[in-house]
Amino acid sequence: MKIPALILAFTLWPAGIFAADVDIYTSKDLQTLGKQAPTTGAEYADHALARYGNHYLLYVRRDATGSSELHAHEADVFVVESGSGVLVTGGKLVGAHTTKPGEMRGSSIEGGTRHSVSAGDVIHIPAGTPHQLLVKTEPFTYFVVKVTDQQTGK
């Protein structure tokens, strides 16, 4: 029995139309990236993994506390892989300066809230929120999803 082409097309259509490339970064992939980061003289290293429309992925290794920062148009989602630290959020950037449009850095945060973070934690930091990671045990490695503000498109 022959299946009419139209029925066959509708049967296969959802798989073909909605198929998308899927990227998977295994724990082994991330461990390899962490090992590739400089181990002497570098307090911070990141690897850009991919960009997808309104978001992109990074893998980060910190061997020391970083600057305070604020992203006006990007939310951060962290998945902590290793290490422990304190994430300070809110408050005010000390010594704030603009590094590029919509991005500010400072030396620390005044008046923020302190959160203990460690391997396995998932963290969401909304756009416009001052934040700083104070590293306690190193290396502090984490996977980052940066999501661009849908309303501004920046």
PDB file of C-alpha atoms in Angstrom:
ATOM      1  CA  MET A   1       0.000   0.000   0.000  1.00  0.00           C
ATOM      2  CA  LYS A   2       1.349   3.413  -0.957  1.00  0.00           C
ATOM      3  CA  ILE A   3       1.119   6.269   1.532  1.00  0.00           C
ATOM      4  CA  PRO A   4       0.000   9.458  -0.140  1.00  0.00           C
ATOM      5  CA  ALA A   5       2.817  12.024  -0.209  1.00  0.00           C
ATOM      6  CA  LEU A   6       0.716  14.611   1.614  1.00  0.00           C
ATOM      7  CA  ILE A   7       0.096  12.286   4.593  1.00  0.00           C
ATOM      8  CA  LEU A   8       3.775  11.339   4.681  1.00  0.00           C
ATOM      9  CA  ALA A   9       4.780  15.015   4.608  1.00  0.00           C
ATOM     10  CA  PHE A  10       2.490  15.868   7.556  1.00  0.00           C
ATOM     11  CA  THR A  11       3.770  12.867   9.478  1.00  0.00           C
ATOM     12  CA  LEU A  12       7.411  13.914   9.084  1.00  0.00           C
ATOM     13  CA  TRP A  13       6.822  17.682   9.212  1.00  0.00           C
ATOM     14  CA  PRO A  14       7.151  18.281  12.989  1.00  0.00           C
ATOM     15  CA  ALA A  15      10.513  16.535  13.215  1.00  0.00           C
ATOM     16  CA  GLY A  16      11.917  18.362  10.212  1.00  0.00           C
ATOM     17  CA  ILE A  17      10.587  21.853  10.902  1.00  0.00           C
ATOM     18  CA  PHE A  18      11.401  21.980  14.595  1.00  0.00           C
ATOM     19  CA  ALA A  19      14.712  20.161  14.459  1.00  0.00           C
ATOM     20  CA  ALA A  20      17.472  22.363  15.811  1.00  0.00           C
ATOM     21  CA  ASP A  21      21.113  21.962  16.527  1.00  0.00           C
ATOM     22  CA  VAL A  22      21.588  20.967  20.135  1.00  0.00           C
ATOM     23  CA  ASP A  23      24.856  21.714  21.887  1.00  0.00           C
ATOM     24  CA  ILE A  24      25.874  19.597  24.836  1.00  0.00           C
ATOM     25  CA  TYR A  25      28.836  20.480  27.010  1.00  0.00           C
ATOM     26  CA  THR A  26      29.600  17.440  29.137  1.00  0.00           C
ATOM     27  CA  SER A  27      31.221  17.665  32.544  1.00  0.00           C
ATOM     28  CA  LYS A  28      34.335  16.214  30.904  1.00  0.00           C
ATOM     29  CA  ASP A  29      34.296  19.027  28.300  1.00  0.00           C
ATOM     30  CA  LEU A  30      34.056  21.641  31.056  1.00  0.00           C
ATOM     31  CA  GLN A  31      36.825  20.014  33.109  1.00  0.00           C
ATOM     32  CA  THR A  32      39.071  20.107  30.031  1.00  0.00           C
ATOM     33  CA  LEU A  33      38.306  23.816  29.546  1.00  0.00           C
ATOM     34  CA  GLY A  34      39.100  24.468  33.212  1.00  0.00           C
ATOM     35  CA  LYS A  35      42.468  22.760  32.828  1.00  0.00           C
ATOM     36  CA  GLN A  36      43.264  24.833  29.722  1.00  0.00           C
ATOM     37  CA  ALA A  37      42.937  28.088  31.673  1.00  0.00           C
ATOM     38  CA  PRO A  38      46.249  29.683  32.655  1.00  0.00           C
ATOM     39  CA  THR A  39      47.268  28.567  36.140  1.00  0.00           C
ATOM     40  CA  THR A  40      49.920  31.173  36.897  1.00  0.00           C
ATOM     41  CA  GLY A  41      49.448  34.904  36.876  1.00  0.00           C
ATOM     42  CA  ALA A  42      45.853  34.765  35.674  1.00  0.00           C
ATOM     43  CA  GLU A  43      43.129  35.354  38.235  1.00  0.00           C
ATOM     44  CA  TYR A  44      40.336  35.034  35.663  1.00  0.00           C
ATOM     45  CA  ALA A  45      39.903  33.127  32.425  1.00  0.00           C
ATOM     46  CA  ASP A  46      36.794  32.568  30.360  1.00  0.00           C
ATOM     47  CA  HIS A  47      35.955  30.552  27.299  1.00  0.00           C
ATOM     48  CA  ALA A  48      33.160  31.739  25.027  1.00  0.00           C
ATOM     49  CA  LEU A  49      31.231  28.598  24.096  1.00  0.00           C
ATOM     50  CA  ALA A  50      28.436  29.767  21.778  1.00  0.00           C
ATOM     51  CA  ARG A  51      25.982  32.576  20.929  1.00  0.00           C
ATOM     52  CA  TYR A  52      22.270  31.982  20.300  1.00  0.00           C
ATOM     53  CA  GLY A  53      20.045  34.964  19.526  1.00  0.00           C
ATOM     54  CA  ASN A  54      19.282  36.563  22.915  1.00  0.00           C
ATOM     55  CA  HIS A  55      21.769  34.541  24.982  1.00  0.00           C
ATOM     56  CA  TYR A  56      25.280  33.173  25.009  1.00  0.00           C
ATOM     57  CA  LEU A  57      27.346  30.692  26.996  1.00  0.00           C
ATOM     58  CA  LEU A  58      30.665  31.040  28.815  1.00  0.00           C
ATOM     59  CA  TYR A  59      32.811  28.803  30.969  1.00  0.00           C
ATOM     60  CA  VAL A  60      34.733  30.713  33.647  1.00  0.00           C
ATOM     61  CA  ARG A  61      37.588  29.921  35.998  1.00  0.00           C
ATOM     62  CA  ARG A  62      38.496  32.290  38.854  1.00  0.00           C
ATOM     63  CA  ASP A  63      41.534  31.863  41.063  1.00  0.00           C
ATOM     64  CA  ALA A  64      40.914  35.103  42.957  1.00  0.00           C
ATOM     65  CA  THR A  65      38.152  37.561  43.774  1.00  0.00           C
ATOM     66  CA  GLY A  66      37.045  39.609  40.803  1.00  0.00           C
ATOM     67  CA  SER A  67      35.861  43.180  40.428  1.00  0.00           C
ATOM     68  CA  SER A  68      32.321  44.204  41.212  1.00  0.00           C
ATOM     69  CA  GLU A  69      30.132  44.563  38.130  1.00  0.00           C
ATOM     70  CA  LEU A  70      26.767  45.543  36.767  1.00  0.00           C
ATOM     71  CA  HIS A  71      25.302  44.567  33.396  1.00  0.00           C
ATOM     72  CA  ALA A  72      22.472  46.931  32.470  1.00  0.00           C
ATOM     73  CA  HIS A  73      21.022  44.691  29.739  1.00  0.00           C
ATOM     74  CA  GLU A  74      22.161  41.158  30.578  1.00  0.00           C
ATOM     75  CA  ALA A  75      21.029  38.727  33.259  1.00  0.00           C
ATOM     76  CA  ASP A  76      23.552  36.133  34.443  1.00  0.00           C
ATOM     77  CA  VAL A  77      22.769  32.519  35.236  1.00  0.00           C
ATOM     78  CA  PHE A  78      25.661  30.701  36.940  1.00  0.00           C
ATOM     79  CA  VAL A  79      26.002  26.969  37.475  1.00  0.00           C
ATOM     80  CA  VAL A  80      28.885  26.467  39.902  1.00  0.00           C
ATOM     81  CA  GLU A  81      31.084  23.522  38.991  1.00  0.00           C
ATOM     82  CA  SER A  82      33.839  23.700  41.614  1.00  0.00           C
ATOM     83  CA  GLY A  83      35.096  25.776  44.513  1.00  0.00           C
ATOM     84  CA  SER A  84      33.267  27.947  46.993  1.00  0.00           C
ATOM     85  CA  GLY A  85      32.836  31.628  47.588  1.00  0.00           C
ATOM     86  CA  VAL A  86      30.584  34.459  48.575  1.00  0.00           C
ATOM     87  CA  LEU A  87      28.406  36.224  46.018  1.00  0.00           C
ATOM     88  CA  VAL A  88      27.614  39.806  47.002  1.00  0.00           C
ATOM     89  CA  THR A  89      24.522  41.224  45.281  1.00  0.00           C
ATOM     90  CA  GLY A  90      22.703  44.546  45.384  1.00  0.00           C
ATOM     91  CA  GLY A  91      24.116  47.586  47.097  1.00  0.00           C
ATOM     92  CA  LYS A  92      26.322  50.050  45.238  1.00  0.00           C
ATOM     93  CA  LEU A  93      29.476  49.593  43.165  1.00  0.00           C
ATOM     94  CA  VAL A  94      32.486  51.261  44.827  1.00  0.00           C
ATOM     95  CA  GLY A  95      34.715  53.132  42.377  1.00  0.00           C
ATOM     96  CA  ALA A  96      32.285  52.471  39.528  1.00  0.00           C
ATOM     97  CA  HIS A  97      33.402  53.158  35.975  1.00  0.00           C
ATOM     98  CA  THR A  98      31.889  52.303  32.613  1.00  0.00           C
ATOM     99  CA  THR A  99      33.880  49.718  30.655  1.00  0.00           C
ATOM    100  CA  LYS A 100      31.554  49.747  27.628  1.00  0.00           C
ATOM    101  CA  PRO A 101      27.939  50.815  27.047  1.00  0.00           C
ATOM    102  CA  GLY A 102      25.706  49.104  29.619  1.00  0.00           C
ATOM    103  CA  GLU A 103      28.660  47.597  31.541  1.00  0.00           C
ATOM    104  CA  MET A 104      30.138  48.941  34.762  1.00  0.00           C
ATOM    105  CA  ARG A 105      32.940  47.683  37.006  1.00  0.00           C
ATOM    106  CA  GLY A 106      34.122  48.678  40.451  1.00  0.00           C
ATOM    107  CA  SER A 107      36.490  47.596  43.205  1.00  0.00           C
ATOM    108  CA  SER A 108      33.824  46.249  45.592  1.00  0.00           C
ATOM    109  CA  ILE A 109      30.198  46.550  46.682  1.00  0.00           C
ATOM    110  CA  GLU A 110      28.926  48.699  49.517  1.00  0.00           C
ATOM    111  CA  GLY A 111      25.777  47.579  51.318  1.00  0.00           C
ATOM    112  CA  GLY A 112      25.100  44.381  49.367  1.00  0.00           C
ATOM    113  CA  THR A 113      23.733  41.030  50.515  1.00  0.00           C
ATOM    114  CA  ARG A 114      26.204  38.150  50.980  1.00  0.00           C
ATOM    115  CA  HIS A 115      25.329  34.641  49.749  1.00  0.00           C
ATOM    116  CA  SER A 116      27.532  31.555  50.269  1.00  0.00           C
ATOM    117  CA  VAL A 117      27.889  29.623  47.001  1.00  0.00           C
ATOM    118  CA  SER A 118      29.544  26.319  46.133  1.00  0.00           C
ATOM    119  CA  ALA A 119      29.632  23.474  43.616  1.00  0.00           C
ATOM    120  CA  GLY A 120      26.173  22.485  42.393  1.00  0.00           C
ATOM    121  CA  ASP A 121      24.527  25.855  43.053  1.00  0.00           C
ATOM    122  CA  VAL A 122      22.516  27.581  40.325  1.00  0.00           C
ATOM    123  CA  ILE A 123      22.349  31.379  40.559  1.00  0.00           C
ATOM    124  CA  HIS A 124      20.241  33.930  38.666  1.00  0.00           C
ATOM    125  CA  ILE A 125      21.377  37.567  38.730  1.00  0.00           C
ATOM    126  CA  PRO A 126      18.887  39.933  37.035  1.00  0.00           C
ATOM    127  CA  ALA A 127      20.095  42.637  34.643  1.00  0.00           C
ATOM    128  CA  GLY A 128      20.919  45.847  36.504  1.00  0.00           C
ATOM    129  CA  THR A 129      21.952  44.076  39.726  1.00  0.00           C
ATOM    130  CA  PRO A 130      25.392  44.907  41.136  1.00  0.00           C
ATOM    131  CA  HIS A 131      27.316  41.721  41.957  1.00  0.00           C
ATOM    132  CA  GLN A 132      30.764  40.484  42.922  1.00  0.00           C
ATOM    133  CA  LEU A 133      32.155  36.998  43.490  1.00  0.00           C
ATOM    134  CA  LEU A 134      34.551  36.660  46.412  1.00  0.00           C
ATOM    135  CA  VAL A 135      36.500  33.415  45.895  1.00  0.00           C
ATOM    136  CA  LYS A 136      37.094  31.306  49.013  1.00  0.00           C
ATOM    137  CA  THR A 137      38.406  28.036  47.540  1.00  0.00           C
ATOM    138  CA  GLU A 138      39.945  27.742  44.130  1.00  0.00           C
ATOM    139  CA  PRO A 139      39.695  27.107  41.391  1.00  0.00           C
ATOM    140  CA  PHE A 140      36.184  28.495  41.340  1.00  0.00           C
ATOM    141  CA  THR A 141      34.738  27.319  38.041  1.00  0.00           C
ATOM    142  CA  TYR A 142      31.281  27.974  36.689  1.00  0.00           C
ATOM    143  CA  PHE A 143      29.168  27.803  33.566  1.00  0.00           C
ATOM    144  CA  VAL A 144      27.445  31.079  32.632  1.00  0.00           C
ATOM    145  CA  VAL A 145      24.379  31.790  30.523  1.00  0.00           C
ATOM    146  CA  LYS A 146      24.176  35.501  29.692  1.00  0.00           C
ATOM    147  CA  VAL A 147      20.635  36.490  28.666  1.00  0.00           C
ATOM    148  CA  THR A 148      20.103  39.760  26.822  1.00  0.00           C
ATOM    149  CA  ASP A 149      17.205  41.992  27.876  1.00  0.00           C
ATOM    150  CA  GLN A 150      14.350  41.201  25.477  1.00  0.00           C
ATOM    151  CA  GLN A 151      12.891  44.713  25.695  1.00  0.00           C
ATOM    152  CA  THR A 152      16.014  46.619  24.749  1.00  0.00           C
ATOM    153  CA  GLY A 153      17.472  44.002  22.407  1.00  0.00           C
ATOM    154  CA  LYS A 154      20.948  45.007  23.538  1.00  0.00           C
TER     155      LYS A 154
END
